[in-house]
Amino acid sequence: MTHTIYAELLDQCRATQFSTHSLPLSGSLVEVPGENDLTYYYLQKSRRVAGGKQPREFIGSSSYKKVLERVKSFTSDKAIYKSREELVSALKKNGVTAPTAKLANLLLTLHDEGVLARSVLVGTLAFQAYGPMLGVKFGQSAFYTQDVDLAKADSVELAMPEKPIEKELLDVLKEFDETFDGIMGFDRKQPPVSYMNKDGLRVDVLFSFSGPERKKPIRASKIQSHAHPQRYLEFLVEAPTEAVLLIGGGLMCHIPAPARFALHKLIVSEKRNSSEAARAYKDREQASCLIELLIEEDPESLEEAYENLKARGPKWRTNFRKGLEKTKREDFLEFFQE
């Protein structure tokens, strides 16, 4: 049932993903009467900023034909959005894990500003999205997060709105919560690649690279931020898939293919230092959940991802093998040996 409801939710989200009204469907329309029988239209956003306020954005007046067209289109799509809210509610009642309220508000902001459409969501939030996508419920311990990990890869072309992002990512975050600030690294002269607020919500921007070592931040212009260069990331973000986050009437995003996510987690677990032992354990736990499921339901995707990984060189194969062995799952070892 979870799989069926989610599939319907995804179809409805796709239908209005790039609607001509270009207004966030999570908001609501406010009409203010004016002089000479004019009506002024505002979009009241659903997300709450610091102080619990819901900001309003002026759309235009009824004297303009294009404004009336936007309002009509928004009203039509809003009706679909409300039916999507019922699907999201049904999934939550069925035990599917969703982002916390504070994290949901942050993700709404990133969605409404076009940031999610221009990046690949990785990390635990991506893993969380695999549950309803694959029709399963994973253990709760693998789900909790306060982090939003955004990956940008220039080699990956994503379907996205035509309107570019004009604000710096930090400015977007500060409009949501003024306590957001950049996390400075050891070199104070370098621009930040991570941001955090007083509640511990964190946004990390990552950039895939290969070749010679790169330590300085890389500019990710499409999401208006610098990013942390991270090796092995290109394997993860190639050929991402569309997913829906269970927020409001559903938020479209891009996440890695489940098989690539699982194999990448085993590699990453081997690259963590001793102080990150808990994170390495979580990496292997998430990988094990997906591998166990995919061996049963979609072994071809695992085989394809593994062949791609092996072709990338001996370091890739060695780190993957070490991570796989630490899962202590003989059935996993047998599958990949075959």
mmCIF file of C-alpha atoms in Angstrom:
data_model
loop_
_atom_site.group_PDB
_atom_site.id
_atom_site.type_symbol
_atom_site.label_atom_id
_atom_site.label_comp_id
_atom_site.label_asym_id
_atom_site.label_seq_id
_atom_site.Cartn_x
_atom_site.Cartn_y
_atom_site.Cartn_z
ATOM 1 C CA MET A 1 0.000 0.000 0.000
ATOM 2 C CA THR A 2 2.869 2.376 0.851
ATOM 3 C CA HIS A 3 4.448 1.803 -2.548
ATOM 4 C CA THR A 4 1.159 2.413 -4.372
ATOM 5 C CA ILE A 5 0.347 5.640 -2.501
ATOM 6 C CA TYR A 6 3.861 6.948 -3.038
ATOM 7 C CA ALA A 7 3.734 6.198 -6.775
ATOM 8 C CA GLU A 8 0.503 8.209 -7.048
ATOM 9 C CA LEU A 9 2.050 11.077 -5.066
ATOM 10 C CA LEU A 10 5.106 11.135 -7.343
ATOM 11 C CA ASP A 11 2.926 11.232 -10.476
ATOM 12 C CA GLN A 12 0.898 14.157 -9.137
ATOM 13 C CA CYS A 13 4.037 16.076 -8.139
ATOM 14 C CA ARG A 14 5.515 15.622 -11.607
ATOM 15 C CA ALA A 15 2.321 16.923 -13.205
ATOM 16 C CA THR A 16 2.758 20.371 -11.621
ATOM 17 C CA GLN A 17 6.541 20.444 -11.200
ATOM 18 C CA PHE A 18 7.126 23.145 -13.819
ATOM 19 C CA SER A 19 3.710 24.762 -13.941
ATOM 20 C CA THR A 20 3.480 28.144 -15.661
ATOM 21 C CA HIS A 21 2.390 29.974 -12.500
ATOM 22 C CA SER A 22 5.861 29.459 -10.920
ATOM 23 C CA LEU A 23 4.451 30.093 -7.424
ATOM 24 C CA PRO A 24 5.159 27.688 -4.526
ATOM 25 C CA LEU A 25 2.078 25.514 -4.096
ATOM 26 C CA SER A 26 2.808 25.152 -0.399
ATOM 27 C CA GLY A 27 1.636 28.766 0.023
ATOM 28 C CA SER A 28 -1.862 30.213 -0.137
ATOM 29 C CA LEU A 29 -3.424 33.006 -2.167
ATOM 30 C CA VAL A 30 -4.503 36.184 -0.362
ATOM 31 C CA GLU A 31 -6.801 38.692 -2.105
ATOM 32 C CA VAL A 32 -6.864 42.314 -0.903
ATOM 33 C CA PRO A 33 -9.558 44.617 -2.377
ATOM 34 C CA GLY A 34 -8.354 47.970 -3.699
ATOM 35 C CA GLU A 35 -9.759 51.078 -5.339
ATOM 36 C CA ASN A 36 -11.626 51.057 -8.687
ATOM 37 C CA ASP A 37 -12.677 47.409 -8.191
ATOM 38 C CA LEU A 38 -9.078 46.251 -8.376
ATOM 39 C CA THR A 39 -7.869 43.196 -6.464
ATOM 40 C CA TYR A 40 -4.314 42.855 -5.214
ATOM 41 C CA TYR A 41 -2.944 39.335 -4.988
ATOM 42 C CA TYR A 42 -0.364 38.099 -2.476
ATOM 43 C CA LEU A 43 1.215 34.709 -1.871
ATOM 44 C CA GLN A 44 1.340 33.861 1.822
ATOM 45 C CA LYS A 45 4.109 31.332 2.250
ATOM 46 C CA SER A 46 3.506 28.292 4.414
ATOM 47 C CA ARG A 47 6.989 28.129 5.870
ATOM 48 C CA ARG A 48 7.523 30.036 9.070
ATOM 49 C CA VAL A 49 10.592 32.234 9.486
ATOM 50 C CA ALA A 50 12.190 33.386 12.724
ATOM 51 C CA GLY A 51 9.525 34.619 15.143
ATOM 52 C CA GLY A 52 6.874 32.309 13.696
ATOM 53 C CA LYS A 53 5.856 34.758 10.962
ATOM 54 C CA GLN A 54 4.614 33.661 7.540
ATOM 55 C CA PRO A 55 6.031 36.051 4.907
ATOM 56 C CA ARG A 56 3.904 37.429 2.056
ATOM 57 C CA GLU A 57 5.021 38.027 -1.512
ATOM 58 C CA PHE A 58 3.218 40.507 -3.785
ATOM 59 C CA ILE A 59 2.040 38.919 -7.054
ATOM 60 C CA GLY A 60 0.273 41.822 -8.772
ATOM 61 C CA SER A 61 -3.119 43.388 -9.393
ATOM 62 C CA SER A 62 -6.159 42.227 -11.342
ATOM 63 C CA SER A 63 -5.520 44.928 -13.965
ATOM 64 C CA TYR A 64 -2.851 42.728 -15.586
ATOM 65 C CA LYS A 65 -3.819 39.762 -17.732
ATOM 66 C CA LYS A 66 -0.642 37.799 -16.909
ATOM 67 C CA VAL A 67 -1.310 38.171 -13.190
ATOM 68 C CA LEU A 68 -4.835 36.791 -13.629
ATOM 69 C CA GLU A 69 -3.426 33.869 -15.640
ATOM 70 C CA ARG A 70 -0.944 33.090 -12.872
ATOM 71 C CA VAL A 71 -3.674 33.248 -10.251
ATOM 72 C CA LYS A 72 -5.948 30.945 -12.281
ATOM 73 C CA SER A 73 -3.141 28.440 -12.871
ATOM 74 C CA PHE A 74 -2.107 28.534 -9.213
ATOM 75 C CA THR A 75 -5.700 27.988 -8.028
ATOM 76 C CA SER A 76 -6.083 24.966 -10.293
ATOM 77 C CA ASP A 77 -2.788 23.377 -9.243
ATOM 78 C CA LYS A 78 -3.477 24.179 -5.573
ATOM 79 C CA ALA A 79 -6.489 21.862 -5.666
ATOM 80 C CA ILE A 80 -4.172 19.041 -6.795
ATOM 81 C CA TYR A 81 -1.706 20.024 -4.078
ATOM 82 C CA LYS A 82 -4.400 19.581 -1.404
ATOM 83 C CA SER A 83 -5.136 16.064 -2.643
ATOM 84 C CA ARG A 84 -1.408 15.399 -2.435
ATOM 85 C CA GLU A 85 -1.451 16.503 1.208
ATOM 86 C CA GLU A 86 -3.935 13.698 1.859
ATOM 87 C CA LEU A 87 -1.538 11.188 0.276
ATOM 88 C CA VAL A 88 1.364 12.467 2.389
ATOM 89 C CA SER A 89 -0.816 12.209 5.507
ATOM 90 C CA ALA A 90 -1.754 8.626 4.610
ATOM 91 C CA LEU A 91 1.910 7.665 4.249
ATOM 92 C CA LYS A 92 2.783 9.190 7.627
ATOM 93 C CA LYS A 93 -0.138 7.405 9.301
ATOM 94 C CA ASN A 94 1.164 4.183 7.791
ATOM 95 C CA GLY A 95 4.425 4.650 9.671
ATOM 96 C CA VAL A 96 6.622 6.198 6.982
ATOM 97 C CA THR A 97 9.246 8.487 8.508
ATOM 98 C CA ALA A 98 9.235 12.154 7.453
ATOM 99 C CA PRO A 99 11.581 15.082 8.234
ATOM 100 C CA THR A 100 11.118 16.864 11.566
ATOM 101 C CA ALA A 101 9.051 20.084 11.616
ATOM 102 C CA LYS A 102 12.085 22.388 11.800
ATOM 103 C CA LEU A 103 13.875 20.528 9.035
ATOM 104 C CA ALA A 104 10.701 20.506 6.947
ATOM 105 C CA ASN A 105 10.482 24.316 7.128
ATOM 106 C CA LEU A 106 14.095 24.607 6.007
ATOM 107 C CA LEU A 107 13.527 22.213 3.100
ATOM 108 C CA LEU A 108 10.426 24.176 2.072
ATOM 109 C CA THR A 109 12.597 27.282 1.843
ATOM 110 C CA LEU A 110 15.223 25.516 -0.274
ATOM 111 C CA HIS A 111 12.494 24.106 -2.511
ATOM 112 C CA ASP A 112 10.679 27.419 -2.984
ATOM 113 C CA GLU A 113 13.943 29.202 -3.870
ATOM 114 C CA GLY A 114 14.832 26.550 -6.481
ATOM 115 C CA VAL A 115 17.826 25.149 -4.591
ATOM 116 C CA LEU A 116 16.515 21.576 -4.365
ATOM 117 C CA ALA A 117 15.777 21.534 -8.099
ATOM 118 C CA ARG A 118 19.419 22.372 -8.864
ATOM 119 C CA SER A 119 21.153 19.874 -6.601
ATOM 120 C CA VAL A 120 21.183 16.215 -5.632
ATOM 121 C CA LEU A 121 20.080 15.547 -2.068
ATOM 122 C CA VAL A 122 22.454 13.053 -0.450
ATOM 123 C CA GLY A 123 22.999 11.774 3.092
ATOM 124 C CA THR A 124 20.351 10.552 5.537
ATOM 125 C CA LEU A 125 17.554 12.631 3.989
ATOM 126 C CA ALA A 126 18.054 10.720 0.744
ATOM 127 C CA PHE A 127 18.020 7.418 2.634
ATOM 128 C CA GLN A 128 14.798 8.519 4.323
ATOM 129 C CA ALA A 129 13.213 9.062 0.892
ATOM 130 C CA TYR A 130 14.012 5.482 -0.197
ATOM 131 C CA GLY A 131 11.506 3.999 2.295
ATOM 132 C CA PRO A 132 8.247 4.996 0.574
ATOM 133 C CA MET A 133 9.921 4.835 -2.852
ATOM 134 C CA LEU A 134 10.776 1.160 -2.361
ATOM 135 C CA GLY A 135 7.730 0.348 -0.220
ATOM 136 C CA VAL A 136 9.591 -0.563 2.974
ATOM 137 C CA LYS A 137 10.073 0.679 6.535
ATOM 138 C CA PHE A 138 13.666 0.904 7.709
ATOM 139 C CA GLY A 139 14.817 0.939 11.343
ATOM 140 C CA GLN A 140 14.337 4.321 13.014
ATOM 141 C CA SER A 141 17.944 4.559 14.187
ATOM 142 C CA ALA A 142 19.113 5.054 10.602
ATOM 143 C CA PHE A 143 16.820 8.005 10.004
ATOM 144 C CA TYR A 144 17.475 10.860 12.420
ATOM 145 C CA THR A 145 19.265 13.877 10.987
ATOM 146 C CA GLN A 146 19.490 17.636 11.346
ATOM 147 C CA ASP A 147 21.616 17.981 8.208
ATOM 148 C CA VAL A 148 20.782 18.829 4.617
ATOM 149 C CA ASP A 149 23.556 17.573 2.300
ATOM 150 C CA LEU A 150 23.398 19.143 -1.162
ATOM 151 C CA ALA A 151 25.656 17.772 -3.883
ATOM 152 C CA LYS A 152 26.423 19.596 -7.097
ATOM 153 C CA ALA A 153 28.097 17.972 -10.064
ATOM 154 C CA ASP A 154 28.668 19.926 -13.282
ATOM 155 C CA SER A 155 28.624 16.733 -15.316
ATOM 156 C CA VAL A 156 25.034 15.980 -14.243
ATOM 157 C CA GLU A 157 22.171 17.629 -16.100
ATOM 158 C CA LEU A 158 19.002 17.901 -14.036
ATOM 159 C CA ALA A 159 15.503 18.882 -15.066
ATOM 160 C CA MET A 160 15.053 22.262 -13.426
ATOM 161 C CA PRO A 161 13.059 25.500 -13.671
ATOM 162 C CA GLU A 162 14.317 28.036 -16.186
ATOM 163 C CA LYS A 163 14.506 30.877 -13.665
ATOM 164 C CA PRO A 164 18.018 30.963 -12.129
ATOM 165 C CA ILE A 165 18.753 31.514 -8.458
ATOM 166 C CA GLU A 166 19.781 35.124 -7.893
ATOM 167 C CA LYS A 167 20.419 35.114 -4.121
ATOM 168 C CA GLU A 168 23.453 33.709 -2.363
ATOM 169 C CA LEU A 169 22.576 30.528 -0.476
ATOM 170 C CA LEU A 170 23.556 32.148 2.826
ATOM 171 C CA ASP A 171 21.142 35.018 2.139
ATOM 172 C CA VAL A 172 18.350 32.518 1.461
ATOM 173 C CA LEU A 173 19.108 30.787 4.760
ATOM 174 C CA LYS A 174 19.261 34.076 6.680
ATOM 175 C CA GLU A 175 15.854 35.096 5.322
ATOM 176 C CA PHE A 176 14.543 31.834 6.743
ATOM 177 C CA ASP A 177 16.407 32.250 10.054
ATOM 178 C CA GLU A 178 18.769 35.140 10.743
ATOM 179 C CA THR A 179 20.860 32.955 13.078
ATOM 180 C CA PHE A 180 22.158 30.958 10.093
ATOM 181 C CA ASP A 181 25.818 31.652 9.415
ATOM 182 C CA GLY A 182 28.735 30.134 7.580
ATOM 183 C CA ILE A 183 30.918 27.581 9.355
ATOM 184 C CA MET A 184 34.503 28.678 8.839
ATOM 185 C CA GLY A 185 37.242 26.113 8.279
ATOM 186 C CA PHE A 186 40.854 26.140 9.428
ATOM 187 C CA ASP A 187 41.713 28.642 6.702
ATOM 188 C CA ARG A 188 39.644 31.691 7.646
ATOM 189 C CA LYS A 189 40.315 33.271 4.259
ATOM 190 C CA GLN A 190 38.367 30.574 2.422
ATOM 191 C CA PRO A 191 34.582 30.986 1.904
ATOM 192 C CA PRO A 192 32.297 28.665 3.905
ATOM 193 C CA VAL A 193 30.839 25.494 2.408
ATOM 194 C CA SER A 194 28.603 24.686 5.396
ATOM 195 C CA TYR A 195 25.991 26.699 7.263
ATOM 196 C CA MET A 196 24.303 26.260 10.648
ATOM 197 C CA ASN A 197 21.695 28.014 12.804
ATOM 198 C CA LYS A 198 21.184 28.200 16.564
ATOM 199 C CA ASP A 199 18.938 25.111 16.535
ATOM 200 C CA GLY A 200 21.658 22.965 14.995
ATOM 201 C CA LEU A 201 20.101 22.768 11.534
ATOM 202 C CA ARG A 202 22.964 22.410 9.097
ATOM 203 C CA VAL A 203 23.379 22.710 5.329
ATOM 204 C CA ASP A 204 26.487 21.243 3.679
ATOM 205 C CA VAL A 205 27.303 21.841 0.013
ATOM 206 C CA LEU A 206 29.437 19.201 -1.723
ATOM 207 C CA PHE A 207 31.103 19.120 -5.133
ATOM 208 C CA SER A 208 32.367 16.006 -6.895
ATOM 209 C CA PHE A 209 35.843 15.947 -8.379
ATOM 210 C CA SER A 210 38.467 13.521 -9.639
ATOM 211 C CA GLY A 211 42.112 13.899 -10.530
ATOM 212 C CA PRO A 212 44.690 15.838 -8.485
ATOM 213 C CA GLU A 213 43.874 16.642 -4.850
ATOM 214 C CA ARG A 214 41.765 19.765 -4.317
ATOM 215 C CA LYS A 215 41.407 21.300 -0.863
ATOM 216 C CA LYS A 216 40.054 24.759 -1.620
ATOM 217 C CA PRO A 217 36.284 25.309 -1.916
ATOM 218 C CA ILE A 218 34.801 25.136 -5.424
ATOM 219 C CA ARG A 219 32.157 27.585 -6.605
ATOM 220 C CA ALA A 220 28.805 25.893 -7.265
ATOM 221 C CA SER A 221 27.262 28.758 -9.210
ATOM 222 C CA LYS A 222 23.903 27.108 -9.915
ATOM 223 C CA ILE A 223 23.046 27.105 -6.213
ATOM 224 C CA GLN A 224 25.005 30.278 -5.396
ATOM 225 C CA SER A 225 27.406 28.821 -2.857
ATOM 226 C CA HIS A 226 30.913 27.472 -2.532
ATOM 227 C CA ALA A 227 31.165 23.721 -2.050
ATOM 228 C CA HIS A 228 33.470 21.217 -0.397
ATOM 229 C CA PRO A 229 35.310 19.112 -3.018
ATOM 230 C CA GLN A 230 34.739 15.456 -2.224
ATOM 231 C CA ARG A 231 36.281 12.460 -3.914
ATOM 232 C CA TYR A 232 34.097 9.435 -4.798
ATOM 233 C CA LEU A 233 31.040 11.701 -5.017
ATOM 234 C CA GLU A 234 30.818 11.568 -8.809
ATOM 235 C CA PHE A 235 29.819 7.877 -8.619
ATOM 236 C CA LEU A 236 26.993 8.770 -6.221
ATOM 237 C CA VAL A 237 25.416 11.630 -8.167
ATOM 238 C CA GLU A 238 25.558 10.181 -11.677
ATOM 239 C CA ALA A 239 22.106 9.331 -13.035
ATOM 240 C CA PRO A 240 20.085 10.536 -10.019
ATOM 241 C CA THR A 241 16.404 9.711 -9.636
ATOM 242 C CA GLU A 242 13.399 11.864 -8.746
ATOM 243 C CA ALA A 243 11.886 11.516 -5.290
ATOM 244 C CA VAL A 244 9.262 13.175 -3.097
ATOM 245 C CA LEU A 245 9.937 14.393 0.436
ATOM 246 C CA LEU A 246 6.949 13.946 2.752
ATOM 247 C CA ILE A 247 6.445 17.637 3.509
ATOM 248 C CA GLY A 248 3.178 19.487 2.865
ATOM 249 C CA GLY A 249 1.812 18.143 -0.400
ATOM 250 C CA GLY A 250 5.188 16.607 -1.251
ATOM 251 C CA LEU A 251 8.437 18.281 -2.329
ATOM 252 C CA MET A 252 10.182 17.096 -5.500
ATOM 253 C CA CYS A 253 13.917 16.552 -5.274
ATOM 254 C CA HIS A 254 16.734 14.544 -6.871
ATOM 255 C CA ILE A 255 18.423 11.738 -4.924
ATOM 256 C CA PRO A 256 21.040 9.139 -5.920
ATOM 257 C CA ALA A 257 19.984 5.806 -7.366
ATOM 258 C CA PRO A 258 19.478 3.420 -4.394
ATOM 259 C CA ALA A 259 22.130 0.921 -5.550
ATOM 260 C CA ARG A 260 24.772 3.634 -5.986
ATOM 261 C CA PHE A 261 23.870 5.119 -2.603
ATOM 262 C CA ALA A 262 24.394 1.746 -0.900
ATOM 263 C CA LEU A 263 27.759 1.024 -2.528
ATOM 264 C CA HIS A 264 28.983 4.590 -1.983
ATOM 265 C CA LYS A 265 28.133 4.352 1.729
ATOM 266 C CA LEU A 266 30.434 1.349 2.110
ATOM 267 C CA ILE A 267 33.295 3.252 0.467
ATOM 268 C CA VAL A 268 32.681 6.364 2.599
ATOM 269 C CA SER A 269 32.617 4.256 5.779
ATOM 270 C CA GLU A 270 36.219 3.248 5.064
ATOM 271 C CA LYS A 271 37.370 6.839 4.492
ATOM 272 C CA ARG A 272 36.182 8.116 7.885
ATOM 273 C CA ASN A 273 38.738 8.584 10.658
ATOM 274 C CA SER A 274 38.574 7.055 14.146
ATOM 275 C CA SER A 275 36.626 10.012 15.570
ATOM 276 C CA GLU A 276 33.805 9.258 13.119
ATOM 277 C CA ALA A 277 33.254 5.646 14.144
ATOM 278 C CA ALA A 278 29.548 6.247 14.856
ATOM 279 C CA ARG A 279 29.066 7.783 11.396
ATOM 280 C CA ALA A 280 30.874 4.857 9.779
ATOM 281 C CA TYR A 281 28.562 2.445 11.577
ATOM 282 C CA LYS A 282 25.534 4.425 10.360
ATOM 283 C CA ASP A 283 26.939 4.325 6.801
ATOM 284 C CA ARG A 284 27.175 0.537 6.916
ATOM 285 C CA GLU A 285 23.727 0.218 8.503
ATOM 286 C CA GLN A 286 22.084 2.249 5.735
ATOM 287 C CA ALA A 287 24.028 0.359 3.053
ATOM 288 C CA SER A 288 23.007 -2.987 4.534
ATOM 289 C CA CYS A 289 19.313 -2.050 4.574
ATOM 290 C CA LEU A 290 19.386 -1.173 0.882
ATOM 291 C CA ILE A 291 21.595 -4.047 -0.277
ATOM 292 C CA GLU A 292 19.426 -6.621 1.507
ATOM 293 C CA LEU A 293 16.325 -5.213 -0.167
ATOM 294 C CA LEU A 294 17.847 -4.807 -3.631
ATOM 295 C CA ILE A 295 19.306 -8.319 -3.708
ATOM 296 C CA GLU A 296 15.734 -9.557 -3.320
ATOM 297 C CA GLU A 297 13.854 -6.998 -5.410
ATOM 298 C CA ASP A 298 16.273 -5.504 -7.959
ATOM 299 C CA PRO A 299 19.606 -7.371 -8.154
ATOM 300 C CA GLU A 300 20.265 -6.019 -11.658
ATOM 301 C CA SER A 301 20.628 -2.462 -10.332
ATOM 302 C CA LEU A 302 23.230 -3.647 -7.806
ATOM 303 C CA GLU A 303 25.133 -5.561 -10.492
ATOM 304 C CA GLU A 304 25.174 -2.533 -12.797
ATOM 305 C CA ALA A 305 26.341 -0.187 -10.025
ATOM 306 C CA TYR A 306 29.040 -2.647 -8.945
ATOM 307 C CA GLU A 307 30.399 -3.033 -12.480
ATOM 308 C CA ASN A 308 30.579 0.760 -12.774
ATOM 309 C CA LEU A 309 32.399 0.984 -9.432
ATOM 310 C CA LYS A 310 34.920 -1.727 -10.314
ATOM 311 C CA ALA A 311 35.837 0.029 -13.553
ATOM 312 C CA ARG A 312 36.921 3.136 -11.618
ATOM 313 C CA GLY A 313 40.127 1.576 -10.308
ATOM 314 C CA PRO A 314 41.769 -0.504 -7.553
ATOM 315 C CA LYS A 315 41.247 2.062 -4.749
ATOM 316 C CA TRP A 316 37.526 1.997 -5.370
ATOM 317 C CA ARG A 317 37.438 -1.788 -5.290
ATOM 318 C CA THR A 318 39.607 -2.020 -2.150
ATOM 319 C CA ASN A 319 37.607 0.479 -0.092
ATOM 320 C CA PHE A 320 34.332 -1.093 -1.165
ATOM 321 C CA ARG A 321 35.582 -4.564 -0.268
ATOM 322 C CA LYS A 322 36.724 -3.484 3.200
ATOM 323 C CA GLY A 323 33.408 -1.767 3.905
ATOM 324 C CA LEU A 324 31.484 -4.809 2.652
ATOM 325 C CA GLU A 325 33.430 -7.179 4.900
ATOM 326 C CA LYS A 326 32.657 -5.055 7.965
ATOM 327 C CA THR A 327 28.916 -5.576 7.442
ATOM 328 C CA LYS A 328 29.628 -9.220 8.429
ATOM 329 C CA ARG A 329 27.012 -10.405 5.990
ATOM 330 C CA GLU A 330 28.070 -13.572 4.205
ATOM 331 C CA ASP A 331 25.130 -13.322 1.804
ATOM 332 C CA PHE A 332 26.382 -9.898 0.645
ATOM 333 C CA LEU A 333 29.895 -11.243 0.059
ATOM 334 C CA GLU A 334 28.523 -14.192 -1.932
ATOM 335 C CA PHE A 335 26.344 -11.928 -4.085
ATOM 336 C CA PHE A 336 29.190 -9.620 -5.130
ATOM 337 C CA GLN A 337 31.623 -12.510 -5.588
ATOM 338 C CA GLU A 338 29.189 -14.055 -8.049
#
